[in-house]
Short mmCIF file of C-alpha atoms in Angstrom, two decimals:
data_model
loop_
_atom_site.label_atom_id
_atom_site.label_comp_id
_atom_site.label_asym_id
_atom_site.label_seq_id
_atom_site.Cartn_x
_atom_site.Cartn_y
_atom_site.Cartn_z
CA ALA A 1 38.48 -10.77 12.69
CA VAL A 2 40.60 -13.50 11.18
CA SER A 3 41.14 -16.38 13.57
CA PRO A 4 43.93 -18.54 12.21
CA GLN A 5 43.04 -22.22 12.40
CA PRO A 6 45.09 -25.35 11.88
CA GLN A 7 45.49 -26.72 8.34
CA ASN A 8 45.72 -23.11 6.98
CA SER A 9 41.99 -22.31 7.45
CA ALA A 10 40.58 -18.89 8.37
CA THR A 11 37.25 -17.41 9.42
CA ALA A 12 35.81 -14.88 6.93
CA PRO A 13 35.93 -11.27 8.22
CA THR A 14 32.79 -9.18 8.64
CA ILE A 15 32.31 -5.56 7.55
CA THR A 16 30.38 -3.15 9.79
CA ALA A 17 29.04 0.14 8.36
CA GLN A 18 29.26 3.02 10.84
CA GLY A 19 26.25 4.81 9.35
CA PRO A 20 23.84 4.74 6.39
CA THR A 21 25.26 3.13 3.25
CA SER A 22 23.06 5.31 1.03
CA PHE A 23 23.91 9.01 1.01
CA CYS A 24 24.21 12.04 -1.26
CA THR A 25 27.14 12.55 -3.56
CA GLY A 26 29.91 14.16 -1.53
CA GLY A 27 29.05 12.19 1.59
CA SER A 28 30.70 9.07 2.96
CA VAL A 29 30.27 6.08 5.23
CA ALA A 30 32.94 4.53 7.45
CA LEU A 31 33.39 0.79 6.94
CA SER A 32 35.33 -1.29 9.47
CA THR A 33 36.35 -4.83 10.26
CA ALA A 34 37.77 -6.30 13.43
CA SER A 35 41.40 -5.52 14.12
CA ALA A 36 43.83 -8.13 15.45
CA THR A 37 47.58 -8.38 15.94
CA GLY A 38 49.33 -9.80 12.90
CA ASN A 39 46.47 -9.08 10.48
CA SER A 40 46.93 -7.19 7.20
CA TYR A 41 44.04 -5.75 5.19
CA GLN A 42 43.11 -4.91 1.62
CA TRP A 43 39.82 -3.22 0.74
CA ARG A 44 38.24 -3.72 -2.68
CA ARG A 45 35.50 -1.92 -4.59
CA ASN A 46 33.68 -4.02 -7.17
CA GLY A 47 36.49 -6.59 -6.86
CA THR A 48 39.30 -4.11 -7.59
CA ALA A 49 41.82 -3.33 -4.87
CA VAL A 50 41.56 0.24 -3.57
CA SER A 51 45.05 1.74 -3.58
CA GLY A 52 46.30 2.52 -0.07
CA ALA A 53 43.23 1.05 1.65
CA THR A 54 45.16 -1.30 3.92
CA SER A 55 43.87 -0.65 7.43
CA ALA A 56 40.96 -2.13 9.39
CA ASN A 57 38.87 0.96 8.52
CA TYR A 58 37.90 2.55 5.21
CA SER A 59 35.79 5.61 4.33
CA ALA A 60 33.69 4.82 1.27
CA THR A 61 32.59 7.79 -0.86
CA LEU A 62 31.65 6.06 -4.15
CA THR A 63 28.85 3.75 -5.20
CA GLY A 64 29.92 0.08 -5.31
CA THR A 65 30.24 -3.22 -3.49
CA TYR A 66 33.01 -3.23 -0.91
CA THR A 67 34.88 -6.22 0.49
CA VAL A 68 37.91 -6.58 2.72
CA THR A 69 40.53 -9.33 2.51
CA VAL A 70 42.30 -10.12 5.78
CA THR A 71 45.60 -12.00 5.89
CA ASN A 72 47.38 -13.44 8.90
CA GLY A 73 50.48 -15.39 8.07
CA SER A 74 49.53 -17.91 5.38
CA CYS A 75 45.80 -17.63 6.14
CA THR A 76 43.64 -15.32 3.98
CA ALA A 77 39.88 -14.70 4.00
CA THR A 78 37.57 -12.23 2.25
CA SER A 79 34.38 -10.75 3.67
CA SER A 80 30.97 -10.70 2.09
CA GLY A 81 30.25 -7.56 0.07
CA VAL A 82 28.57 -4.41 1.46
CA SER A 83 26.73 -2.25 -1.08
CA VAL A 84 27.22 1.53 -0.88
CA SER A 85 25.10 3.97 -2.87
CA ALA A 86 26.22 7.58 -3.36
CA SER A 87 23.65 9.40 -5.47
CA GLY A 88 21.90 12.71 -5.82
CA SER A 89 23.42 16.15 -6.09
CA GLY A 90 23.61 17.44 -2.53
CA PRO A 91 23.78 21.18 -1.75
CA SER A 92 27.08 22.84 -0.89
CA PRO A 93 26.00 25.94 1.05
CA VAL A 94 28.24 28.98 1.40
CA ILE A 95 27.33 31.98 3.57
CA THR A 96 27.81 35.47 2.15
CA ALA A 97 27.68 38.54 4.43
CA GLN A 98 25.91 41.54 2.85
CA GLY A 99 28.07 43.98 4.81
CA SER A 100 30.72 44.09 7.50
CA THR A 101 30.77 41.22 10.01
CA SER A 102 32.21 43.56 12.66
CA PHE A 103 29.89 46.23 14.00
CA CYS A 104 28.76 47.94 17.20
CA SER A 105 26.04 46.65 19.51
CA GLY A 106 22.68 47.50 18.01
CA GLY A 107 23.94 46.94 14.47
CA ASN A 108 23.36 43.93 12.25
CA VAL A 109 24.41 42.22 9.04
CA ILE A 110 22.32 40.19 6.60
CA LEU A 111 23.70 36.69 5.91
CA THR A 112 22.60 34.81 2.80
CA THR A 113 23.19 31.46 1.12
CA GLN A 114 22.37 30.25 -2.38
CA GLN A 115 18.72 29.87 -3.35
CA ALA A 116 17.65 26.81 -5.34
CA SER A 117 14.37 25.10 -6.13
CA GLY A 118 13.50 22.47 -3.53
CA ASN A 119 15.95 23.73 -0.91
CA THR A 120 15.01 24.15 2.73
CA TYR A 121 17.15 26.05 5.22
CA GLN A 122 17.97 26.03 8.92
CA TRP A 123 20.26 28.60 10.52
CA ARG A 124 22.23 27.92 13.70
CA TYR A 125 23.97 30.22 16.18
CA ASN A 126 26.99 28.65 17.90
CA GLY A 127 25.64 25.26 16.81
CA ILE A 128 22.14 25.78 18.25
CA VAL A 129 19.07 25.89 15.99
CA ILE A 130 17.59 29.40 15.66
CA SER A 131 13.83 29.03 15.92
CA GLY A 132 12.05 30.29 12.81
CA ALA A 133 15.30 30.97 10.89
CA THR A 134 14.33 28.90 7.85
CA SER A 135 14.88 31.33 4.97
CA TYR A 136 17.89 31.55 2.66
CA ALA A 137 18.67 34.87 4.44
CA TYR A 138 19.15 35.67 8.12
CA THR A 139 19.83 38.97 9.92
CA ALA A 140 22.55 38.49 12.54
CA TYR A 141 22.74 40.81 15.56
CA LEU A 142 24.85 38.81 18.01
CA ASN A 143 28.52 38.09 18.51
CA GLY A 144 29.28 34.46 17.56
CA ALA A 145 29.41 31.82 14.81
CA PHE A 146 26.54 31.26 12.36
CA THR A 147 25.98 28.28 10.04
CA VAL A 148 23.21 27.23 7.69
CA THR A 149 22.10 23.68 6.89
CA VAL A 150 20.56 23.29 3.43
CA THR A 151 18.42 20.25 2.60
CA ASN A 152 17.19 19.15 -0.81
CA GLY A 153 15.25 15.91 -0.78
CA THR A 154 17.31 13.44 1.25
CA CYS A 155 20.55 15.42 0.81
CA SER A 156 21.70 17.85 3.50
CA ALA A 157 24.88 19.84 4.01
CA THR A 158 26.02 22.45 6.50
CA SER A 159 28.08 25.50 5.61
CA ALA A 160 31.34 26.52 7.17
CA PRO A 161 30.74 28.97 10.05
CA ILE A 162 30.88 32.72 9.59
CA ASN A 163 31.96 34.68 12.67
CA ILE A 164 30.24 37.89 13.72
CA SER A 165 32.01 40.36 16.02
CA THR A 166 30.08 43.04 17.90
CA GLY A 167 31.51 45.81 20.06
CA SER A 168 30.05 47.97 22.84
CA ALA A 169 29.97 51.75 22.73
CA PRO A 170 31.77 53.43 25.68
CA ASN A 171 30.14 55.75 28.18
CA ALA A 172 30.02 59.44 27.27
CA THR A 173 29.55 62.02 30.05
CA ILE A 174 30.51 65.65 30.67
CA SER A 175 31.48 67.24 33.99
CA THR A 176 32.35 70.91 34.47
CA SER A 177 35.12 72.73 36.27
CA GLY A 178 33.18 75.81 37.38
CA THR A 179 29.90 77.52 36.60
CA THR A 180 28.35 77.27 33.15
CA SER A 181 26.81 80.77 33.44
CA LEU A 182 29.62 83.04 32.25
CA CYS A 183 30.30 86.69 31.68
CA ALA A 184 31.76 87.61 28.29
CA GLY A 185 35.50 87.03 28.30
CA SER A 186 35.26 84.17 30.83
CA SER A 187 35.36 80.42 30.19
CA VAL A 188 34.49 77.07 31.70
CA THR A 189 36.32 73.76 31.21
CA LEU A 190 34.17 70.81 30.13
CA ASN A 191 35.60 67.38 30.97
CA ALA A 192 34.69 64.08 29.29
CA ASN A 193 35.05 60.70 30.99
CA THR A 194 38.45 59.15 30.40
CA GLY A 195 39.63 55.60 29.69
CA THR A 196 42.15 53.54 27.75
CA GLY A 197 41.80 53.76 23.98
CA LEU A 198 39.08 56.44 23.96
CA THR A 199 38.96 59.20 21.35
CA TYR A 200 36.85 62.36 21.49
CA THR A 201 34.96 64.76 19.23
CA TRP A 202 33.36 67.86 20.78
CA LEU A 203 30.26 69.49 19.32
CA ARG A 204 28.47 72.79 19.91
CA ASN A 205 24.79 72.95 19.02
CA GLY A 206 25.26 69.68 17.12
CA SER A 207 28.14 70.93 14.94
CA THR A 208 31.66 69.55 15.26
CA ILE A 209 34.17 71.97 16.79
CA SER A 210 37.26 71.97 14.60
CA GLY A 211 40.33 70.62 16.40
CA ALA A 212 38.42 69.83 19.61
CA THR A 213 39.56 66.22 20.05
CA GLY A 214 40.91 66.12 23.61
CA ASN A 215 39.21 64.78 26.71
CA SER A 216 38.44 68.36 27.81
CA TYR A 217 37.30 71.54 26.10
CA VAL A 218 37.38 75.19 27.21
CA ALA A 219 34.02 76.75 26.31
CA THR A 220 33.77 80.52 25.78
CA LEU A 221 30.58 80.77 23.69
CA THR A 222 26.91 80.29 24.44
CA GLY A 223 25.58 76.93 23.30
CA THR A 224 24.79 73.31 24.12
CA TYR A 225 27.94 71.18 24.19
CA THR A 226 28.15 67.42 23.67
CA VAL A 227 31.07 65.02 23.31
CA GLN A 228 31.22 61.90 21.15
CA VAL A 229 33.40 59.21 22.76
CA THR A 230 34.69 56.38 20.53
CA SER A 231 36.33 53.05 21.36
CA ASN A 232 37.24 50.41 18.74
CA GLY A 233 34.99 52.07 16.19
CA CYS A 234 31.93 52.21 18.48
CA SER A 235 30.70 55.66 19.53
CA ARG A 236 28.30 57.19 22.01
CA THR A 237 27.33 60.86 22.37
CA SER A 238 26.84 62.48 25.78
CA ALA A 239 23.85 64.43 27.00
CA GLY A 240 24.11 68.15 26.30
CA THR A 241 25.61 70.68 28.73
CA TYR A 242 24.38 74.25 28.26
CA VAL A 243 26.83 77.12 28.63
CA GLY A 244 25.43 80.65 28.79
CA VAL A 245 27.73 83.61 28.09
CA PHE A 246 26.31 87.03 29.04
CA ALA A 247 27.39 90.56 28.12
CA GLN A 248 28.70 92.90 30.80
CA PRO A 249 26.69 96.03 31.55
CA SER A 250 27.51 99.24 29.69
CA VAL A 251 28.58 102.13 31.93
CA SER A 252 29.22 105.81 31.27
CA CYS A 253 30.76 108.11 33.86
CA SER A 254 30.32 111.86 34.35
CA SER A 255 31.12 114.52 36.93
CA THR A 256 29.46 117.72 38.13
CA PRO A 257 32.31 119.86 39.45
CA ALA A 258 29.99 122.61 40.69
CA ALA A 259 28.16 120.15 42.86
CA GLY A 260 31.28 118.15 43.71
CA THR A 261 29.74 114.84 42.50
CA ILE A 262 30.63 112.01 40.18
CA HIS A 263 28.04 109.75 38.54
CA ALA A 264 27.90 106.32 36.85
CA SER A 265 25.06 105.49 34.45
CA ALA A 266 24.63 101.72 33.79
CA SER A 267 22.59 99.86 31.17
CA GLY A 268 22.55 96.40 29.56
CA GLY A 269 23.51 93.27 31.42
CA LEU A 270 20.92 92.33 34.03
CA ALA A 271 19.67 94.91 36.55
CA PRO A 272 19.89 95.70 39.38
CA TYR A 273 23.46 97.00 39.48
CA SER A 274 25.86 97.51 42.33
CA TYR A 275 28.65 100.09 42.40
CA SER A 276 32.06 100.24 43.95
CA TRP A 277 33.95 103.54 43.72
CA ASN A 278 37.58 103.94 44.65
CA THR A 279 36.74 106.98 46.74
CA SER A 280 37.83 107.42 50.33
CA PRO A 281 35.74 106.39 52.02
CA ALA A 282 34.53 103.90 49.39
CA SER A 283 31.11 104.57 47.93
CA ALA A 284 28.53 102.06 46.74
CA ASN A 285 26.16 104.56 45.12
CA ALA A 286 25.64 105.46 41.48
CA THR A 287 26.27 109.11 42.42
CA THR A 288 28.75 110.05 45.07
CA ALA A 289 30.26 113.25 46.40
CA VAL A 290 33.97 113.92 46.28
CA THR A 291 35.91 116.64 48.05
CA THR A 292 39.20 116.48 46.19
CA SER A 293 40.10 116.47 42.56
CA GLY A 294 41.50 113.27 41.06
CA THR A 295 40.81 110.26 38.89
CA TYR A 296 37.98 108.12 40.13
CA THR A 297 37.04 104.64 39.04
CA VAL A 298 33.83 102.69 39.53
CA VAL A 299 33.25 98.96 39.08
CA VAL A 300 29.64 98.21 38.13
CA THR A 301 28.35 94.68 38.73
CA ASP A 302 25.04 93.42 37.34
CA ALA A 303 22.75 90.77 38.83
CA ARG A 304 24.67 87.96 37.05
CA GLY A 305 27.97 89.08 38.52
CA CYS A 306 29.26 90.54 35.24
CA THR A 307 31.35 93.65 35.75
CA THR A 308 32.42 96.74 33.81
CA THR A 309 34.88 99.39 34.97
CA CYS A 310 34.45 103.06 34.19
CA THR A 311 36.97 105.84 34.91
#
């Protein structure tokens, strides 16, 4: 600092370098001198005043000898020179993503920087060195900021960060409202898990069901049903739910008026069969006697519970 003395004398200021004074082109070093009330400052490079460099601190980026002249009132003093050397062509790394930087958990993107003879590389994740990540390319899996530091000789530079965003796939489950073993003509409602922002695609035997995009689906056909649930572009597919649809038994009815009997003959479906006639009293036999003329109906039920009516 300048310490004004009587008879217009002053103590020469001192420059302090806040780092190495030799660095690669594009770098800098902060130079400073003591600050005191009433002082004014002028920095010079190679004896020529640096325009606008009038504070106690100066960031030197060019090769040269730097001095600072400090004035306080009528007292002026100039420091000794400090030599700064800016040489060498330092790297200027830029990261390029070879794909989208937003993807679902389990995905990845390859990050690359420029290759050049003599370069070495170090990748960082959120500012922390990634062990073994010393190639010009790195495969990123995680959500966060990635940078690469490139060194060539004594010159090093670090890229701007590139941000990776990963999302999680939602749950995907199916519950049923009723049995999944059906008779032809029946149905069962399949329900997917619900949540804010979820979208749905239903599939049967692995093929998309056209228009089936709600959180439930009414199944009427035999097959294995799955649902793909999507949130923010990330999808998960549920385990399969099997629905079996079975044909009803075939029944033919006949009567033997001479014997006073009516008869039902069943086939198909799954034996054994049970019978329910609308006779009075009700009959549960395949053949039953009747004593009055009329229209008789039988409901035949197979072992799966599928029914057919014959009149």
